[in-house]
PDB file of C-alpha atoms in Angstrom:
ATOM      1  CA  MET X   1     -13.514   9.752   9.943  1.00  0.00           C
ATOM      2  CA  LEU X   2     -10.217   9.413   8.138  1.00  0.00           C
ATOM      3  CA  ALA X   3      -7.642  11.468  10.036  1.00  0.00           C
ATOM      4  CA  ALA X   4      -4.515  10.622   8.019  1.00  0.00           C
ATOM      5  CA  ALA X   5      -3.089   8.209   5.501  1.00  0.00           C
ATOM      6  CA  ALA X   6       0.337   7.038   4.436  1.00  0.00           C
ATOM      7  CA  VAL X   7       0.822   5.506   1.001  1.00  0.00           C
ATOM      8  CA  CYS X   8       3.844   3.238   0.551  1.00  0.00           C
ATOM      9  CA  PRO X   9       5.052   0.699  -2.009  1.00  0.00           C
ATOM     10  CA  CYS X  10       5.172  -2.912  -0.909  1.00  0.00           C
ATOM     11  CA  PRO X  11       7.956  -4.839  -2.637  1.00  0.00           C
ATOM     12  CA  PRO X  12       9.573  -7.325  -0.248  1.00  0.00           C
ATOM     13  CA  LEU X  13      12.845  -5.698  -1.363  1.00  0.00           C
ATOM     14  CA  LEU X  14      12.016  -2.893   1.079  1.00  0.00           C
ATOM     15  CA  VAL X  15      13.133  -5.333   3.777  1.00  0.00           C
ATOM     16  CA  PRO X  16      16.953  -5.077   3.759  1.00  0.00           C
ATOM     17  CA  ASP X  17      17.408  -8.758   4.602  1.00  0.00           C
ATOM     18  CA  VAL X  18      15.460  -9.649   1.468  1.00  0.00           C
ATOM     19  CA  ALA X  19      17.260  -7.122  -0.732  1.00  0.00           C
ATOM     20  CA  ALA X  20      20.681  -8.137   0.640  1.00  0.00           C
ATOM     21  CA  GLY X  21      23.402  -6.380  -1.359  1.00  0.00           C
ATOM     22  CA  ALA X  22      20.850  -4.313  -3.282  1.00  0.00           C
ATOM     23  CA  ALA X  23      19.330  -2.841  -0.092  1.00  0.00           C
ATOM     24  CA  PRO X  24      20.891   0.644  -0.531  1.00  0.00           C
ATOM     25  CA  GLU X  25      18.982   1.063  -3.811  1.00  0.00           C
ATOM     26  CA  LEU X  26      15.746   1.573  -1.847  1.00  0.00           C
ATOM     27  CA  ASP X  27      17.128   3.624   1.038  1.00  0.00           C
ATOM     28  CA  GLY X  28      15.287   6.691  -0.260  1.00  0.00           C
ATOM     29  CA  ALA X  29      11.995   4.821  -0.317  1.00  0.00           C
ATOM     30  CA  ARG X  30      12.530   3.513   3.223  1.00  0.00           C
ATOM     31  CA  THR X  31      13.247   6.993   4.531  1.00  0.00           C
ATOM     32  CA  ALA X  32      10.156   8.381   2.820  1.00  0.00           C
ATOM     33  CA  CYS X  33       8.034   5.585   4.297  1.00  0.00           C
ATOM     34  CA  SER X  34       9.322   6.457   7.768  1.00  0.00           C
ATOM     35  CA  ASP X  35       8.400  10.099   7.198  1.00  0.00           C
ATOM     36  CA  ALA X  36       4.902   9.110   6.049  1.00  0.00           C
ATOM     37  CA  LEU X  37       4.399   6.907   9.115  1.00  0.00           C
ATOM     38  CA  ALA X  38       5.405   9.832  11.314  1.00  0.00           C
ATOM     39  CA  VAL X  39       2.461  11.744   9.832  1.00  0.00           C
ATOM     40  CA  LEU X  40       0.165   8.877  10.846  1.00  0.00           C
ATOM     41  CA  ALA X  41       1.488   8.913  14.406  1.00  0.00           C
ATOM     42  CA  ALA X  42       1.060  12.683  14.629  1.00  0.00           C
ATOM     43  CA  SER X  43      -2.626  12.329  13.712  1.00  0.00           C
ATOM     44  CA  ARG X  44      -3.229  10.424  16.975  1.00  0.00           C
ATOM     45  CA  PRO X  45      -5.598   7.854  15.477  1.00  0.00           C
ATOM     46  CA  ASP X  46      -7.909   5.565  17.400  1.00  0.00           C
ATOM     47  CA  LEU X  47      -7.376   2.805  14.832  1.00  0.00           C
ATOM     48  CA  LEU X  48      -4.844   2.069  12.100  1.00  0.00           C
ATOM     49  CA  VAL X  49      -5.817  -0.183   9.211  1.00  0.00           C
ATOM     50  CA  VAL X  50      -3.133  -1.510   6.883  1.00  0.00           C
ATOM     51  CA  VAL X  51      -4.622  -1.932   3.399  1.00  0.00           C
ATOM     52  CA  GLY X  52      -2.771  -3.776   0.654  1.00  0.00           C
ATOM     53  CA  PRO X  53      -3.151  -6.026  -2.371  1.00  0.00           C
ATOM     54  CA  GLY X  54      -4.557  -9.485  -1.819  1.00  0.00           C
ATOM     55  CA  ALA X  55      -4.775 -12.679  -3.831  1.00  0.00           C
ATOM     56  CA  ARG X  56      -8.530 -13.191  -3.521  1.00  0.00           C
ATOM     57  CA  ARG X  57     -11.277 -11.211  -5.182  1.00  0.00           C
ATOM     58  CA  GLU X  58     -13.145 -10.410  -1.960  1.00  0.00           C
ATOM     59  CA  PRO X  59     -11.552  -8.326   0.817  1.00  0.00           C
ATOM     60  CA  GLU X  60      -9.832 -10.338   3.545  1.00  0.00           C
ATOM     61  CA  ARG X  61      -9.489  -8.979   7.063  1.00  0.00           C
ATOM     62  CA  TYR X  62      -6.555  -9.720   9.345  1.00  0.00           C
ATOM     63  CA  PRO X  63      -6.858  -9.096  13.097  1.00  0.00           C
ATOM     64  CA  ALA X  64      -4.417  -7.346  15.369  1.00  0.00           C
ATOM     65  CA  GLY X  65      -1.459  -9.600  16.038  1.00  0.00           C
ATOM     66  CA  ALA X  66      -1.636 -11.467  12.723  1.00  0.00           C
ATOM     67  CA  VAL X  67       1.797 -12.766  11.793  1.00  0.00           C
ATOM     68  CA  GLY X  68       3.740 -13.083   8.576  1.00  0.00           C
ATOM     69  CA  ASP X  69       7.253 -13.781   7.382  1.00  0.00           C
ATOM     70  CA  PHE X  70       9.609 -13.527   4.440  1.00  0.00           C
ATOM     71  CA  ARG X  71      10.785 -17.118   4.331  1.00  0.00           C
ATOM     72  CA  GLY X  72       9.385 -17.416   0.838  1.00  0.00           C
ATOM     73  CA  PHE X  73      12.019 -14.866  -0.156  1.00  0.00           C
ATOM     74  CA  GLY X  74      14.866 -16.779   1.438  1.00  0.00           C
ATOM     75  CA  VAL X  75      15.224 -14.994   4.788  1.00  0.00           C
ATOM     76  CA  GLU X  76      14.095 -15.834   8.307  1.00  0.00           C
ATOM     77  CA  VAL X  77      12.351 -12.578   9.150  1.00  0.00           C
ATOM     78  CA  ASP X  78       9.087 -12.722  11.095  1.00  0.00           C
ATOM     79  CA  VAL X  79       6.648  -9.840  11.561  1.00  0.00           C
ATOM     80  CA  ARG X  80       3.524  -9.185  13.575  1.00  0.00           C
ATOM     81  CA  LEU X  81       0.725  -6.748  12.765  1.00  0.00           C
ATOM     82  CA  GLY X  82       0.531  -4.824  16.019  1.00  0.00           C
ATOM     83  CA  ALA X  83      -0.387  -6.356  19.355  1.00  0.00           C
ATOM     84  CA  GLY X  84      -3.160  -8.910  19.619  1.00  0.00           C
ATOM     85  CA  PRO X  85      -4.053 -12.591  19.494  1.00  0.00           C
ATOM     86  CA  GLY X  86      -3.628 -12.816  15.709  1.00  0.00           C
ATOM     87  CA  GLY X  87      -5.351 -15.547  13.745  1.00  0.00           C
ATOM     88  CA  ASP X  88      -4.867 -18.708  11.732  1.00  0.00           C
ATOM     89  CA  ARG X  89      -3.996 -17.095   8.391  1.00  0.00           C
ATOM     90  CA  PRO X  90      -0.526 -15.664   7.723  1.00  0.00           C
ATOM     91  CA  LEU X  91      -0.274 -12.163   6.343  1.00  0.00           C
ATOM     92  CA  PRO X  92       0.078 -11.903   2.570  1.00  0.00           C
ATOM     93  CA  ALA X  93       3.421 -10.472   1.476  1.00  0.00           C
ATOM     94  CA  PRO X  94       2.219  -6.859   0.982  1.00  0.00           C
ATOM     95  CA  LEU X  95       0.707  -6.723   4.479  1.00  0.00           C
ATOM     96  CA  ALA X  96       3.845  -8.354   5.860  1.00  0.00           C
ATOM     97  CA  VAL X  97       5.814  -5.468   4.344  1.00  0.00           C
ATOM     98  CA  GLY X  98       3.413  -3.080   6.083  1.00  0.00           C
ATOM     99  CA  ALA X  99       3.926  -4.881   9.387  1.00  0.00           C
ATOM    100  CA  TRP X 100       7.693  -4.634   8.899  1.00  0.00           C
ATOM    101  CA  LEU X 101       7.442  -0.887   8.245  1.00  0.00           C
ATOM    102  CA  LEU X 102       5.400  -0.429  11.420  1.00  0.00           C
ATOM    103  CA  GLU X 103       7.808  -2.491  13.513  1.00  0.00           C
ATOM    104  CA  ARG X 104      10.716  -0.504  12.084  1.00  0.00           C
ATOM    105  CA  ALA X 105       8.959   2.705  13.100  1.00  0.00           C
ATOM    106  CA  GLY X 106       8.219   1.361  16.582  1.00  0.00           C
ATOM    107  CA  TRP X 107       4.469   1.829  16.065  1.00  0.00           C
ATOM    108  CA  ALA X 108       2.554   1.859  19.338  1.00  0.00           C
ATOM    109  CA  ASP X 109       0.148   4.703  18.689  1.00  0.00           C
ATOM    110  CA  ALA X 110      -3.103   2.801  18.030  1.00  0.00           C
ATOM    111  CA  PRO X 111      -4.469  -0.710  17.509  1.00  0.00           C
ATOM    112  CA  VAL X 112      -3.626  -2.159  14.096  1.00  0.00           C
ATOM    113  CA  GLU X 113      -5.674  -4.331  11.745  1.00  0.00           C
ATOM    114  CA  GLY X 114      -5.095  -5.484   8.167  1.00  0.00           C
ATOM    115  CA  LEU X 115      -7.210  -5.637   5.030  1.00  0.00           C
ATOM    116  CA  ALA X 116      -6.189  -7.256   1.739  1.00  0.00           C
ATOM    117  CA  VAL X 117      -8.130  -6.302  -1.395  1.00  0.00           C
ATOM    118  CA  GLY X 118      -7.958  -8.187  -4.683  1.00  0.00           C
ATOM    119  CA  GLU X 119      -6.592  -6.469  -7.766  1.00  0.00           C
ATOM    120  CA  ARG X 120      -9.863  -7.012  -9.635  1.00  0.00           C
ATOM    121  CA  LEU X 121     -12.112  -5.517  -6.935  1.00  0.00           C
ATOM    122  CA  ALA X 122     -14.372  -3.032  -8.723  1.00  0.00           C
ATOM    123  CA  PRO X 123     -13.851   0.676  -8.002  1.00  0.00           C
ATOM    124  CA  ALA X 124     -17.321   1.030  -6.488  1.00  0.00           C
ATOM    125  CA  ARG X 125     -16.604  -1.839  -4.081  1.00  0.00           C
ATOM    126  CA  CYS X 126     -13.244  -0.305  -3.214  1.00  0.00           C
ATOM    127  CA  ALA X 127     -14.898   3.021  -2.419  1.00  0.00           C
ATOM    128  CA  GLY X 128     -17.570   1.376  -0.298  1.00  0.00           C
ATOM    129  CA  THR X 129     -14.931  -0.572   1.607  1.00  0.00           C
ATOM    130  CA  GLY X 130     -13.053   2.662   2.250  1.00  0.00           C
ATOM    131  CA  ARG X 131     -16.149   4.389   3.577  1.00  0.00           C
ATOM    132  CA  GLU X 132     -16.738   1.466   5.939  1.00  0.00           C
ATOM    133  CA  LEU X 133     -13.156   1.727   7.225  1.00  0.00           C
ATOM    134  CA  ALA X 134     -13.461   5.462   7.820  1.00  0.00           C
ATOM    135  CA  ALA X 135     -16.556   4.860   9.942  1.00  0.00           C
ATOM    136  CA  ARG X 136     -14.837   2.312  12.182  1.00  0.00           C
ATOM    137  CA  ALA X 137     -13.640   4.863  14.751  1.00  0.00           C
ATOM    138  CA  GLY X 138     -13.615   8.544  15.524  1.00  0.00           C
ATOM    139  CA  ARG X 139     -10.114   8.959  14.084  1.00  0.00           C
ATOM    140  CA  VAL X 140      -8.986   6.343  11.584  1.00  0.00           C
ATOM    141  CA  ALA X 141      -5.567   6.212   9.926  1.00  0.00           C
ATOM    142  CA  LEU X 142      -4.697   4.104   6.898  1.00  0.00           C
ATOM    143  CA  LEU X 143      -1.376   2.679   5.804  1.00  0.00           C
ATOM    144  CA  VAL X 144      -2.069   1.997   2.137  1.00  0.00           C
ATOM    145  CA  LEU X 145       0.328  -0.343   0.366  1.00  0.00           C
ATOM    146  CA  GLY X 146       0.615  -0.810  -3.364  1.00  0.00           C
ATOM    147  CA  ASP X 147       2.854  -0.416  -6.371  1.00  0.00           C
ATOM    148  CA  GLY X 148       2.264   1.372  -9.635  1.00  0.00           C
ATOM    149  CA  SER X 149       2.685  -0.156 -13.059  1.00  0.00           C
ATOM    150  CA  ALA X 150       5.181  -2.982 -13.511  1.00  0.00           C
ATOM    151  CA  CYS X 151       5.795  -2.155 -17.169  1.00  0.00           C
ATOM    152  CA  ARG X 152       8.097   0.856 -17.142  1.00  0.00           C
ATOM    153  CA  ASP X 153      11.008  -0.668 -19.103  1.00  0.00           C
ATOM    154  CA  VAL X 154      12.085  -3.822 -20.899  1.00  0.00           C
ATOM    155  CA  LYS X 155      13.485  -5.334 -17.679  1.00  0.00           C
ATOM    156  CA  ALA X 156      10.251  -4.765 -15.747  1.00  0.00           C
ATOM    157  CA  PRO X 157       8.182  -7.773 -14.620  1.00  0.00           C
ATOM    158  CA  GLY X 158       5.571  -6.916 -17.262  1.00  0.00           C
ATOM    159  CA  TYR X 159       8.067  -5.766 -19.913  1.00  0.00           C
ATOM    160  CA  LEU X 160       7.722  -2.313 -21.475  1.00  0.00           C
ATOM    161  CA  ASP X 161       4.260  -0.871 -22.054  1.00  0.00           C
ATOM    162  CA  GLU X 162       4.151   2.639 -23.489  1.00  0.00           C
ATOM    163  CA  ARG X 163       1.036   3.424 -21.431  1.00  0.00           C
ATOM    164  CA  ALA X 164       2.731   2.754 -18.094  1.00  0.00           C
ATOM    165  CA  ALA X 165       4.507   6.077 -17.572  1.00  0.00           C
ATOM    166  CA  ALA X 166       1.320   8.092 -18.147  1.00  0.00           C
ATOM    167  CA  PHE X 167      -0.656   5.861 -15.788  1.00  0.00           C
ATOM    168  CA  ASP X 168       1.964   6.257 -13.074  1.00  0.00           C
ATOM    169  CA  GLU X 169       2.073  10.009 -13.603  1.00  0.00           C
ATOM    170  CA  ARG X 170      -1.695  10.256 -13.051  1.00  0.00           C
ATOM    171  CA  ALA X 171      -1.475   8.078  -9.952  1.00  0.00           C
ATOM    172  CA  ALA X 172       1.453  10.029  -8.501  1.00  0.00           C
ATOM    173  CA  ARG X 173      -0.279  13.346  -9.106  1.00  0.00           C
ATOM    174  CA  ALA X 174      -3.456  12.115  -7.397  1.00  0.00           C
ATOM    175  CA  LEU X 175      -1.572  10.651  -4.444  1.00  0.00           C
ATOM    176  CA  GLY X 176       0.540  13.762  -4.029  1.00  0.00           C
ATOM    177  CA  SER X 177      -2.436  16.127  -4.011  1.00  0.00           C
ATOM    178  CA  ALA X 178      -4.829  13.927  -1.981  1.00  0.00           C
ATOM    179  CA  ASP X 179      -7.174  13.955  -4.975  1.00  0.00           C
ATOM    180  CA  ALA X 180      -9.662  11.228  -4.065  1.00  0.00           C
ATOM    181  CA  GLY X 181     -11.669  11.860  -7.220  1.00  0.00           C
ATOM    182  CA  ALA X 182      -8.668  11.318  -9.481  1.00  0.00           C
ATOM    183  CA  LEU X 183      -7.749   8.118  -7.631  1.00  0.00           C
ATOM    184  CA  ALA X 184     -11.308   6.844  -7.969  1.00  0.00           C
ATOM    185  CA  ALA X 185     -11.158   7.538 -11.704  1.00  0.00           C
ATOM    186  CA  LEU X 186      -8.111   5.330 -12.362  1.00  0.00           C
ATOM    187  CA  ASP X 187      -9.043   2.737 -14.988  1.00  0.00           C
ATOM    188  CA  GLU X 188      -9.266  -0.666 -13.324  1.00  0.00           C
ATOM    189  CA  HIS X 189      -8.780  -2.557 -16.598  1.00  0.00           C
ATOM    190  CA  LEU X 190      -5.724  -0.551 -17.624  1.00  0.00           C
ATOM    191  CA  ALA X 191      -4.299  -0.967 -14.125  1.00  0.00           C
ATOM    192  CA  TYR X 192      -4.713  -4.739 -14.412  1.00  0.00           C
ATOM    193  CA  GLU X 193      -3.021  -4.805 -17.806  1.00  0.00           C
ATOM    194  CA  LEU X 194      -0.134  -2.758 -16.431  1.00  0.00           C
ATOM    195  CA  LYS X 195       0.119  -4.957 -13.313  1.00  0.00           C
ATOM    196  CA  ALA X 196      -0.465  -1.930 -11.057  1.00  0.00           C
ATOM    197  CA  ALA X 197      -1.284  -3.730  -7.815  1.00  0.00           C
ATOM    198  CA  GLY X 198      -1.848  -0.464  -5.963  1.00  0.00           C
ATOM    199  CA  ARG X 199      -5.003   0.485  -7.860  1.00  0.00           C
ATOM    200  CA  ALA X 200      -7.516  -1.249  -5.576  1.00  0.00           C
ATOM    201  CA  PRO X 201      -5.892  -0.163  -2.263  1.00  0.00           C
ATOM    202  CA  TRP X 202      -5.619   3.409  -3.569  1.00  0.00           C
ATOM    203  CA  GLN X 203      -9.300   3.403  -4.456  1.00  0.00           C
ATOM    204  CA  VAL X 204     -10.126   2.135  -0.962  1.00  0.00           C
ATOM    205  CA  LEU X 205      -8.242   5.193   0.269  1.00  0.00           C
ATOM    206  CA  ALA X 206     -10.267   7.375  -2.091  1.00  0.00           C
ATOM    207  CA  GLY X 207     -13.511   6.098  -0.566  1.00  0.00           C
ATOM    208  CA  ALA X 208     -12.241   6.554   2.980  1.00  0.00           C
ATOM    209  CA  ALA X 209     -11.143  10.119   2.249  1.00  0.00           C
ATOM    210  CA  GLU X 210     -14.523  11.331   0.991  1.00  0.00           C
ATOM    211  CA  GLY X 211     -15.435  14.468   2.908  1.00  0.00           C
ATOM    212  CA  ALA X 212     -12.340  14.330   5.126  1.00  0.00           C
ATOM    213  CA  GLY X 213     -10.736  17.445   3.637  1.00  0.00           C
ATOM    214  CA  LEU X 214      -7.199  16.071   3.799  1.00  0.00           C
ATOM    215  CA  GLU X 215      -4.169  17.579   2.082  1.00  0.00           C
ATOM    216  CA  GLY X 216      -1.403  15.494   0.577  1.00  0.00           C
ATOM    217  CA  GLY X 217       2.259  15.511  -0.270  1.00  0.00           C
ATOM    218  CA  LEU X 218       4.302  13.208  -2.497  1.00  0.00           C
ATOM    219  CA  LEU X 219       7.444  12.185  -0.617  1.00  0.00           C
ATOM    220  CA  TYR X 220       8.980   9.759  -3.113  1.00  0.00           C
ATOM    221  CA  GLU X 221       8.522   8.764  -6.742  1.00  0.00           C
ATOM    222  CA  ASP X 222      10.732   6.422  -8.730  1.00  0.00           C
ATOM    223  CA  ALA X 223      10.601   3.320 -10.906  1.00  0.00           C
ATOM    224  CA  PRO X 224      13.484   1.063  -9.910  1.00  0.00           C
ATOM    225  CA  TYR X 225      13.315  -2.356 -11.513  1.00  0.00           C
ATOM    226  CA  GLY X 226      10.727  -0.958 -13.942  1.00  0.00           C
ATOM    227  CA  VAL X 227       8.008  -0.714 -11.276  1.00  0.00           C
ATOM    228  CA  GLY X 228       6.388   2.535 -10.153  1.00  0.00           C
ATOM    229  CA  TYR X 229       6.919   3.217  -6.446  1.00  0.00           C
ATOM    230  CA  PHE X 230       5.273   6.152  -4.654  1.00  0.00           C
ATOM    231  CA  VAL X 231       5.237   7.382  -1.066  1.00  0.00           C
ATOM    232  CA  ALA X 232       2.690   9.981  -0.020  1.00  0.00           C
ATOM    233  CA  ALA X 233       1.265  11.370   3.212  1.00  0.00           C
ATOM    234  CA  TRP X 234      -2.265  12.750   3.687  1.00  0.00           C
ATOM    235  CA  SER X 235      -3.307  14.699   6.753  1.00  0.00           C
TER     236      SER X 235
END
């Protein structure tokens, strides 16, 4: 059963070495992520699964000890997803951000695995994947990574789309109230058009949370760089 979840954004700019001089701009988000991870630790899970956006349509699993880095962003920062033998495939950037957050928090509370889900994965598949994750252990925790729309202003990666603010408001409200039904109802096609990479991971969370009776709190909400970033904790 799902015991707790932390929802965090996953821009590589969360890593101060990547952000360089702009690092202070996301200090609030980093602090909120640390607070959300503390909720995960307090839940005393048997297993933690880091779920984030992936490049392929089908879900991709990453074992404990999988490694990643931020060399593609110009810095020599290496990360490891918990303790374990790892595997042949490097972590995609969103999961690497998750691994960095866990290392920063000194995570040692449960084994860690990773799961990357494609942005076009259908809501029903996302929900089914979430239910499978929740059944993996007696107490499962999820670190769910994903950003909101990338169309909040004219300088955003997707330029300005008038629909973006309303989409992000619905997502933030659902994440802040642990409303699995509202997350499941997010429009996959609109999310794709708005470049909201968090839609599929959030809907995996919605499936995992079915029947868990969790309560939520929104710890951070902002749209720096024209992208919606949210941090929430469910327990």
